[in-house]
mmCIF file of C-alpha atoms in Angstrom:
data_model
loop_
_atom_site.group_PDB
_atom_site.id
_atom_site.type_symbol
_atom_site.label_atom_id
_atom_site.label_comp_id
_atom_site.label_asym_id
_atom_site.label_seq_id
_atom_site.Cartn_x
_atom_site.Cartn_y
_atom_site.Cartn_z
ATOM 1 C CA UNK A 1 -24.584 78.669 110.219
ATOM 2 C CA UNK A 2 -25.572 81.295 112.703
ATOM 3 C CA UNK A 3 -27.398 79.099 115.055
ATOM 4 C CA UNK A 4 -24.413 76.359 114.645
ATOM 5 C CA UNK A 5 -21.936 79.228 115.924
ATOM 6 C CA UNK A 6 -24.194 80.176 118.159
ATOM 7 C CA UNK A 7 -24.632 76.389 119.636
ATOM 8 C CA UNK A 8 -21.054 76.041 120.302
ATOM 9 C CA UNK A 9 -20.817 79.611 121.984
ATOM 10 C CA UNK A 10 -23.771 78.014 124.687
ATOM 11 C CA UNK A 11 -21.714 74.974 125.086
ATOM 12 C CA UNK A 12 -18.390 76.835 125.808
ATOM 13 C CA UNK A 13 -20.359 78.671 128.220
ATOM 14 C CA UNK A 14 -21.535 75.256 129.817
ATOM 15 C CA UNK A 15 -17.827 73.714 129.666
ATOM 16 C CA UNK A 16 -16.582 76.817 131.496
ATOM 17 C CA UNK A 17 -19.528 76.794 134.202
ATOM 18 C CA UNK A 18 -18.930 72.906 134.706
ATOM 19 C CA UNK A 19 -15.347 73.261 135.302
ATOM 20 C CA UNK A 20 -15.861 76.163 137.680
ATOM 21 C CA UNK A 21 -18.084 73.685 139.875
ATOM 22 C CA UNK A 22 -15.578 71.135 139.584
ATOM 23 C CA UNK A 23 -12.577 73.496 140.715
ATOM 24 C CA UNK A 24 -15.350 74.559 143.419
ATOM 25 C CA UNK A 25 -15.075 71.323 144.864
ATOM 26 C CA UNK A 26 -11.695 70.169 145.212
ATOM 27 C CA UNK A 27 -10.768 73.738 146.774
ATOM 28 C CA UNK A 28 -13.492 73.463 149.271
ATOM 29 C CA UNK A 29 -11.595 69.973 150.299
ATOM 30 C CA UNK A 30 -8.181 71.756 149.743
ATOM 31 C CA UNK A 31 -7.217 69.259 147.134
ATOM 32 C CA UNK A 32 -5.030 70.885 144.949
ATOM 33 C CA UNK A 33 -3.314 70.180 141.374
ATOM 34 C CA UNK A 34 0.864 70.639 141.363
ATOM 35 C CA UNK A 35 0.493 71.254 137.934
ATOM 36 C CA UNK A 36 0.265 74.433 136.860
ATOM 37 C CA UNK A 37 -1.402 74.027 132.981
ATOM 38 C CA UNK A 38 -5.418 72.667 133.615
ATOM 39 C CA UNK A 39 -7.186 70.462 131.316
ATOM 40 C CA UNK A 40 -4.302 69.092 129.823
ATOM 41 C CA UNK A 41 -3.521 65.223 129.565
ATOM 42 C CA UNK A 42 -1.427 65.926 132.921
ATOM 43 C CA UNK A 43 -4.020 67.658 135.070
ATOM 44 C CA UNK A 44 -6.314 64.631 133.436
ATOM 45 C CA UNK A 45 -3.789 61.826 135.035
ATOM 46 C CA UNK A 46 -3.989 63.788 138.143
ATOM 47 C CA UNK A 47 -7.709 63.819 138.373
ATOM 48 C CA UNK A 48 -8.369 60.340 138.023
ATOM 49 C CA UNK A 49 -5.873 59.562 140.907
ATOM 50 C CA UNK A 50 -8.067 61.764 143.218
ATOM 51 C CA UNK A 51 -9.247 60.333 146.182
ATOM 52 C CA UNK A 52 -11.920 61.760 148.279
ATOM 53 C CA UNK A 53 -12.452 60.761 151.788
ATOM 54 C CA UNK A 54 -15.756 60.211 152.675
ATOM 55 C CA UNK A 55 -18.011 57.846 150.823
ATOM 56 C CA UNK A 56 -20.487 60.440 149.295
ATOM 57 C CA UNK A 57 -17.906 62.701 147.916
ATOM 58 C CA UNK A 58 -16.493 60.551 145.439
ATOM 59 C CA UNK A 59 -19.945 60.352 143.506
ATOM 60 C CA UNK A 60 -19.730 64.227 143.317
ATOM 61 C CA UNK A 61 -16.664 64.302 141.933
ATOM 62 C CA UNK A 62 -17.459 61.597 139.463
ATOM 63 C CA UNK A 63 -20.387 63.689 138.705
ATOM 64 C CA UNK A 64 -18.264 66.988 137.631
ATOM 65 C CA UNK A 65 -15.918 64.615 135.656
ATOM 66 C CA UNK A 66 -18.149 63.626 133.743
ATOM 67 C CA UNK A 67 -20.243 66.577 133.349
ATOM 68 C CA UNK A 68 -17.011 68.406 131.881
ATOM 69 C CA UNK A 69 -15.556 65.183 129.218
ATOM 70 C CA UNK A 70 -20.041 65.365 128.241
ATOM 71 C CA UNK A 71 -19.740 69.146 127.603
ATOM 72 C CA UNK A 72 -16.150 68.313 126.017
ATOM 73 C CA UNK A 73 -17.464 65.897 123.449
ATOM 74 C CA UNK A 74 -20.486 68.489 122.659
ATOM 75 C CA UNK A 75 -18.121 71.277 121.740
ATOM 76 C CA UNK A 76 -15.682 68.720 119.517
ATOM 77 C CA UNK A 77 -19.156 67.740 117.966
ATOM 78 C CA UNK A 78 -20.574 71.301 117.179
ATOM 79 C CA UNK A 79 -17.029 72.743 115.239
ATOM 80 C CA UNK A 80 -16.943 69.009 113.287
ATOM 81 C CA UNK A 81 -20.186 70.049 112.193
ATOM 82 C CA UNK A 82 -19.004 73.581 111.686
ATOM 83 C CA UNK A 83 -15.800 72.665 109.851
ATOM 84 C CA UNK A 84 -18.472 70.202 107.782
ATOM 85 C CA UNK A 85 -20.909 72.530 106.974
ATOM 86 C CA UNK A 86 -19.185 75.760 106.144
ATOM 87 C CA UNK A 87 -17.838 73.852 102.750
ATOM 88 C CA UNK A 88 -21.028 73.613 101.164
ATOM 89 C CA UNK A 89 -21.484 77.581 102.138
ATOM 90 C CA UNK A 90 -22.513 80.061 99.760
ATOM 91 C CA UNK A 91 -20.004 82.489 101.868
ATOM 92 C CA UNK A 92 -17.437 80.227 102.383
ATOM 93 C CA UNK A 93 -15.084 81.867 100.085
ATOM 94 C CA UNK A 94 -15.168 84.959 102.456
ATOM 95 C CA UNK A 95 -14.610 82.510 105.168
ATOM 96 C CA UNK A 96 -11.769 81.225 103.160
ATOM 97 C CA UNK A 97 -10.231 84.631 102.750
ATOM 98 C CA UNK A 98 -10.559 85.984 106.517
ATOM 99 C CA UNK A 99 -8.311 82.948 107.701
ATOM 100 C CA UNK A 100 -5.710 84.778 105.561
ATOM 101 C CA UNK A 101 -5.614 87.375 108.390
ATOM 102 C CA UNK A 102 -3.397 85.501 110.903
ATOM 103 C CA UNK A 103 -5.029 84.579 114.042
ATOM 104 C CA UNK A 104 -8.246 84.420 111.923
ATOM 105 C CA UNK A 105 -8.946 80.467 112.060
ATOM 106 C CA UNK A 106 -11.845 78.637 110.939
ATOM 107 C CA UNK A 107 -14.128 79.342 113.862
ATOM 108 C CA UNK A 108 -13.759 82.568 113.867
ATOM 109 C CA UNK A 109 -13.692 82.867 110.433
ATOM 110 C CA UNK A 110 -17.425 81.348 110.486
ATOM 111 C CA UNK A 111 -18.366 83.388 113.665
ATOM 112 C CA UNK A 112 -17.345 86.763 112.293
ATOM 113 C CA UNK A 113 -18.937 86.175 108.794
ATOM 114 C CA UNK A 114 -22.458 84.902 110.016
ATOM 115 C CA UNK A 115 -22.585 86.903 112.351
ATOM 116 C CA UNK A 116 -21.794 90.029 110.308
ATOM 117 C CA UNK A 117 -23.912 88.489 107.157
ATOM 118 C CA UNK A 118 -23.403 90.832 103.775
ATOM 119 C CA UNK A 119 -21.132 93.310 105.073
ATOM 120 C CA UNK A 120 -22.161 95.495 101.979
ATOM 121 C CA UNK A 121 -24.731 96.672 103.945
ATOM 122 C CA UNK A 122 -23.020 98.601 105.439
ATOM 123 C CA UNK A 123 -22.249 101.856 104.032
ATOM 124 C CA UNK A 124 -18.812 102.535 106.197
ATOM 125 C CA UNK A 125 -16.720 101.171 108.759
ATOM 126 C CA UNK A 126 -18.009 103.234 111.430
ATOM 127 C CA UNK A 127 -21.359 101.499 110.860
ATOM 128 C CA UNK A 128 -19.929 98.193 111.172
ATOM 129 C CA UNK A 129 -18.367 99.152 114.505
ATOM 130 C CA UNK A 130 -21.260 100.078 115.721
ATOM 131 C CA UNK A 131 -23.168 97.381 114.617
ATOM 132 C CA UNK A 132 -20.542 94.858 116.618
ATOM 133 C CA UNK A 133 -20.075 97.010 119.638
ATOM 134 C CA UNK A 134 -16.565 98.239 119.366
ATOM 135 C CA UNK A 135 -17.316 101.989 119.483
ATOM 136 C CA UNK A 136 -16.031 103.503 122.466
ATOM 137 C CA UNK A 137 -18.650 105.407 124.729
ATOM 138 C CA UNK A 138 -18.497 109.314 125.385
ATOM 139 C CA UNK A 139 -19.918 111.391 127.580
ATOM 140 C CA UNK A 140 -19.117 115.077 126.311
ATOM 141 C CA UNK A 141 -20.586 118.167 127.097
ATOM 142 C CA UNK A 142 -20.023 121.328 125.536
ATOM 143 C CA UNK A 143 -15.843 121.834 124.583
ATOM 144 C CA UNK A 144 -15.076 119.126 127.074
ATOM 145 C CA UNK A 145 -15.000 115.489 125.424
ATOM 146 C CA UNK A 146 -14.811 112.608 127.303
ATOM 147 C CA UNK A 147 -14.165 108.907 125.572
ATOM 148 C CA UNK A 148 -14.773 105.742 127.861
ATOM 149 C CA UNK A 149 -14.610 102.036 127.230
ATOM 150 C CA UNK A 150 -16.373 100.497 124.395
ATOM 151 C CA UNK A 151 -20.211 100.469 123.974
ATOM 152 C CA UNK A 152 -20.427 96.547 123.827
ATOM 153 C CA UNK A 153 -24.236 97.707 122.480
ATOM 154 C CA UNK A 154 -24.070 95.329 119.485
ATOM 155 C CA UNK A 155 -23.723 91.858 118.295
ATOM 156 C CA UNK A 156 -22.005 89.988 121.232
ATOM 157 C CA UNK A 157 -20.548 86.998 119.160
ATOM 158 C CA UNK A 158 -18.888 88.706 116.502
ATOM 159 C CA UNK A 159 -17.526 91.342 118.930
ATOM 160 C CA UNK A 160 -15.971 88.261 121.054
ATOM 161 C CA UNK A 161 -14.304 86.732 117.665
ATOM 162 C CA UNK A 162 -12.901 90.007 116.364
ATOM 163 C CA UNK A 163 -11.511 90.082 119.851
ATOM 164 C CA UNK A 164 -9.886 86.792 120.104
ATOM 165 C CA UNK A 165 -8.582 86.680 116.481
ATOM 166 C CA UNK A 166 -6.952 90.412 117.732
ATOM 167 C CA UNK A 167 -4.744 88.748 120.470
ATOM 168 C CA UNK A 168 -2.481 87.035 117.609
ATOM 169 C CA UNK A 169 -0.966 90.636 116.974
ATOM 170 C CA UNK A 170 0.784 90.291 120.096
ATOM 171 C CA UNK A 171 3.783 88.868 118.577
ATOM 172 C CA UNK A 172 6.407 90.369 115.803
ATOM 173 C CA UNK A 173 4.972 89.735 112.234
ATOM 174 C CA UNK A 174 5.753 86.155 111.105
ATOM 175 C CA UNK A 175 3.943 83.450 108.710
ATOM 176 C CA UNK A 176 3.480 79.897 110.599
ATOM 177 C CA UNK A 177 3.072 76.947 108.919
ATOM 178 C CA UNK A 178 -1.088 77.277 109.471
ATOM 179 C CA UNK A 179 -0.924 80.259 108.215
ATOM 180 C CA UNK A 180 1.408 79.121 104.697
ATOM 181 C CA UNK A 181 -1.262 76.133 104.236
ATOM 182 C CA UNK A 182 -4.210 78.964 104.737
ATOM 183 C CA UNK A 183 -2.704 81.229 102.085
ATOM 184 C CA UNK A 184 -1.368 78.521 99.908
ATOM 185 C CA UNK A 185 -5.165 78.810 97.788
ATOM 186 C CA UNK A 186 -5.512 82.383 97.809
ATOM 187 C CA UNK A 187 -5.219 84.768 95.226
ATOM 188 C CA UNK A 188 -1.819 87.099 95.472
ATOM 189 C CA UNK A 189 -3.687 90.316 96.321
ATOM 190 C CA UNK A 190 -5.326 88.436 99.373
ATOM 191 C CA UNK A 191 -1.673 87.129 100.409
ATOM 192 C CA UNK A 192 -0.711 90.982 99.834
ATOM 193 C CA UNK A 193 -3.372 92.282 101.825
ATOM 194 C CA UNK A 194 -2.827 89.818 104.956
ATOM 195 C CA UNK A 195 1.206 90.779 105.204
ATOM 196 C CA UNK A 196 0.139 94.377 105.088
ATOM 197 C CA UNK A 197 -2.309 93.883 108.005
ATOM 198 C CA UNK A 198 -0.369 91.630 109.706
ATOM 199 C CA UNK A 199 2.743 94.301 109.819
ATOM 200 C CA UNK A 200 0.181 97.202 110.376
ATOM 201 C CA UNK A 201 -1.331 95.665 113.032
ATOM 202 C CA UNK A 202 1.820 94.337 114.952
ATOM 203 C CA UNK A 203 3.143 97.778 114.979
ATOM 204 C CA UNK A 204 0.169 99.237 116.424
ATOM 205 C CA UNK A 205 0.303 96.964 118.691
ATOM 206 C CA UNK A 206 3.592 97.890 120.321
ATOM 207 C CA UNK A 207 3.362 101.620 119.717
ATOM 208 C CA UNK A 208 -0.070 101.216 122.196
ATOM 209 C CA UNK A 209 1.477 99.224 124.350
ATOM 210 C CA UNK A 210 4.682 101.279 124.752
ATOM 211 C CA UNK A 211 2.570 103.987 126.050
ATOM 212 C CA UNK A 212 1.601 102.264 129.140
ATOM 213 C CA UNK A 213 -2.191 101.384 127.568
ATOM 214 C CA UNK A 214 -3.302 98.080 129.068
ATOM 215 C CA UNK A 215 -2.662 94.886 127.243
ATOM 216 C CA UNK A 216 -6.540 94.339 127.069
ATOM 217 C CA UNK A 217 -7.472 97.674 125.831
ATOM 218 C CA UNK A 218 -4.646 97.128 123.191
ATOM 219 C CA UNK A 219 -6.196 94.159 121.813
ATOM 220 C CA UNK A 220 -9.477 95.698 121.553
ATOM 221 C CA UNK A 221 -7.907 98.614 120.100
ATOM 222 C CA UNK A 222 -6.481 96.126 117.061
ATOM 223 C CA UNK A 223 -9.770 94.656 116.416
ATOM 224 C CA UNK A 224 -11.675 98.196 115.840
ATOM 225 C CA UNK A 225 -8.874 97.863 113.340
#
């Protein structure tokens, strides 16, 4: 499950760098979307009207189209397998109960908990932050102390899917539909214990943000939580 999550993480890196190139190449001819959402069925229409005006342009650009719809249809491939493969899962029942934390979905459900492996193994949170990279770094000397961003010295994935699930505390505490048919099999303490983080971690939230910390160090701040 580890190398699976670890697959899709290359090929998000590959869909990202293929899209770059293909952005590259219409600024460089100053052709330019109205739209302002990319990569939706819109920006789609618009591509395929394109029209480039010399004669060996337009096999470039077919080239980056359809080096970004192959890298596309990888990365719907690799999370069908994940979503496949994570039933038969000896830890899918910790997968299960993670996606009660909202903003917690299935990938990063399975990222966090394969990453992570047996988190009994760890003897205290402040291990665990350390073993993900969400420390932050000091440089003190003597009475002085002196706390700077966060180590990033430790598992890269897991960091990145703590982070993302974190960015769902930006809104007022609510329950969404995904979220009702996510909790509809758990237990009642589970249930409990996802309100009370979800509230918890809302209201941290705001209180950081209303003193003037950055929106970014906010959300990194709720997933050392």
């Amino acid at each position: 499950m580890r190398d699976l999550c670890r697959a899709r993480e290359d090929v998000l890196r590959d869909l990202k760098a293929t899209k770059l190139r293909l952005k590259a190449f219409l600024l460089r001819h100053d052709i330019r979307s109205t739209g302002q959402a990319t990569w939706n069925p819109a920006h789609r229409r618009w591509l395929s009207a394109v029209v480039c005006p010399t004669p060996a342009q337009p096999i470039v650009f077919q080239e980056y189209v359809r080096a970004v719809n192959e890298q596309t249809e990888r990365l719907q491939r690799l999370e069908q397998a994940l979503q496949e493969q994570v039933k038969s899962w000896r830890l899918n029942p910790v997968v299960e109960a993670l996606q009660a934390l909202r903003g917690v979905q299935c990938t990063v459900a399975v990222t966090t908990v394969a990453e992570l492996g047996d988190l009994t193994r760890f003897e205290n949170p402040r291990q665990l932050l350390g073993y993900v990279g969400l420390p932050p770094s000091e440089s003190s000397s003597g009475e002085r102390r002196r706390q700077g961003a966060i180590t990033k010295a430790g598992n890269t994935p897991a960091r990145r899917a703590l982070v993302e699930g974190a960015w769902a505390s930006r809104s007022p505490g609510t329950v969404s539909r995904p979220l009702q048919l996510r909790l509809a099999n758990q237990p009642k303490a589970i249930q409990d214990i996802s309100w009370k983080a979800q509230v918890r971690l809302c209201t941290r939230y705001r209180r950081l943000l209303a003193r003037g910390k950055h929106a970014n160090q906010v959300v990194v701040a709720i997933a050392r939580e």
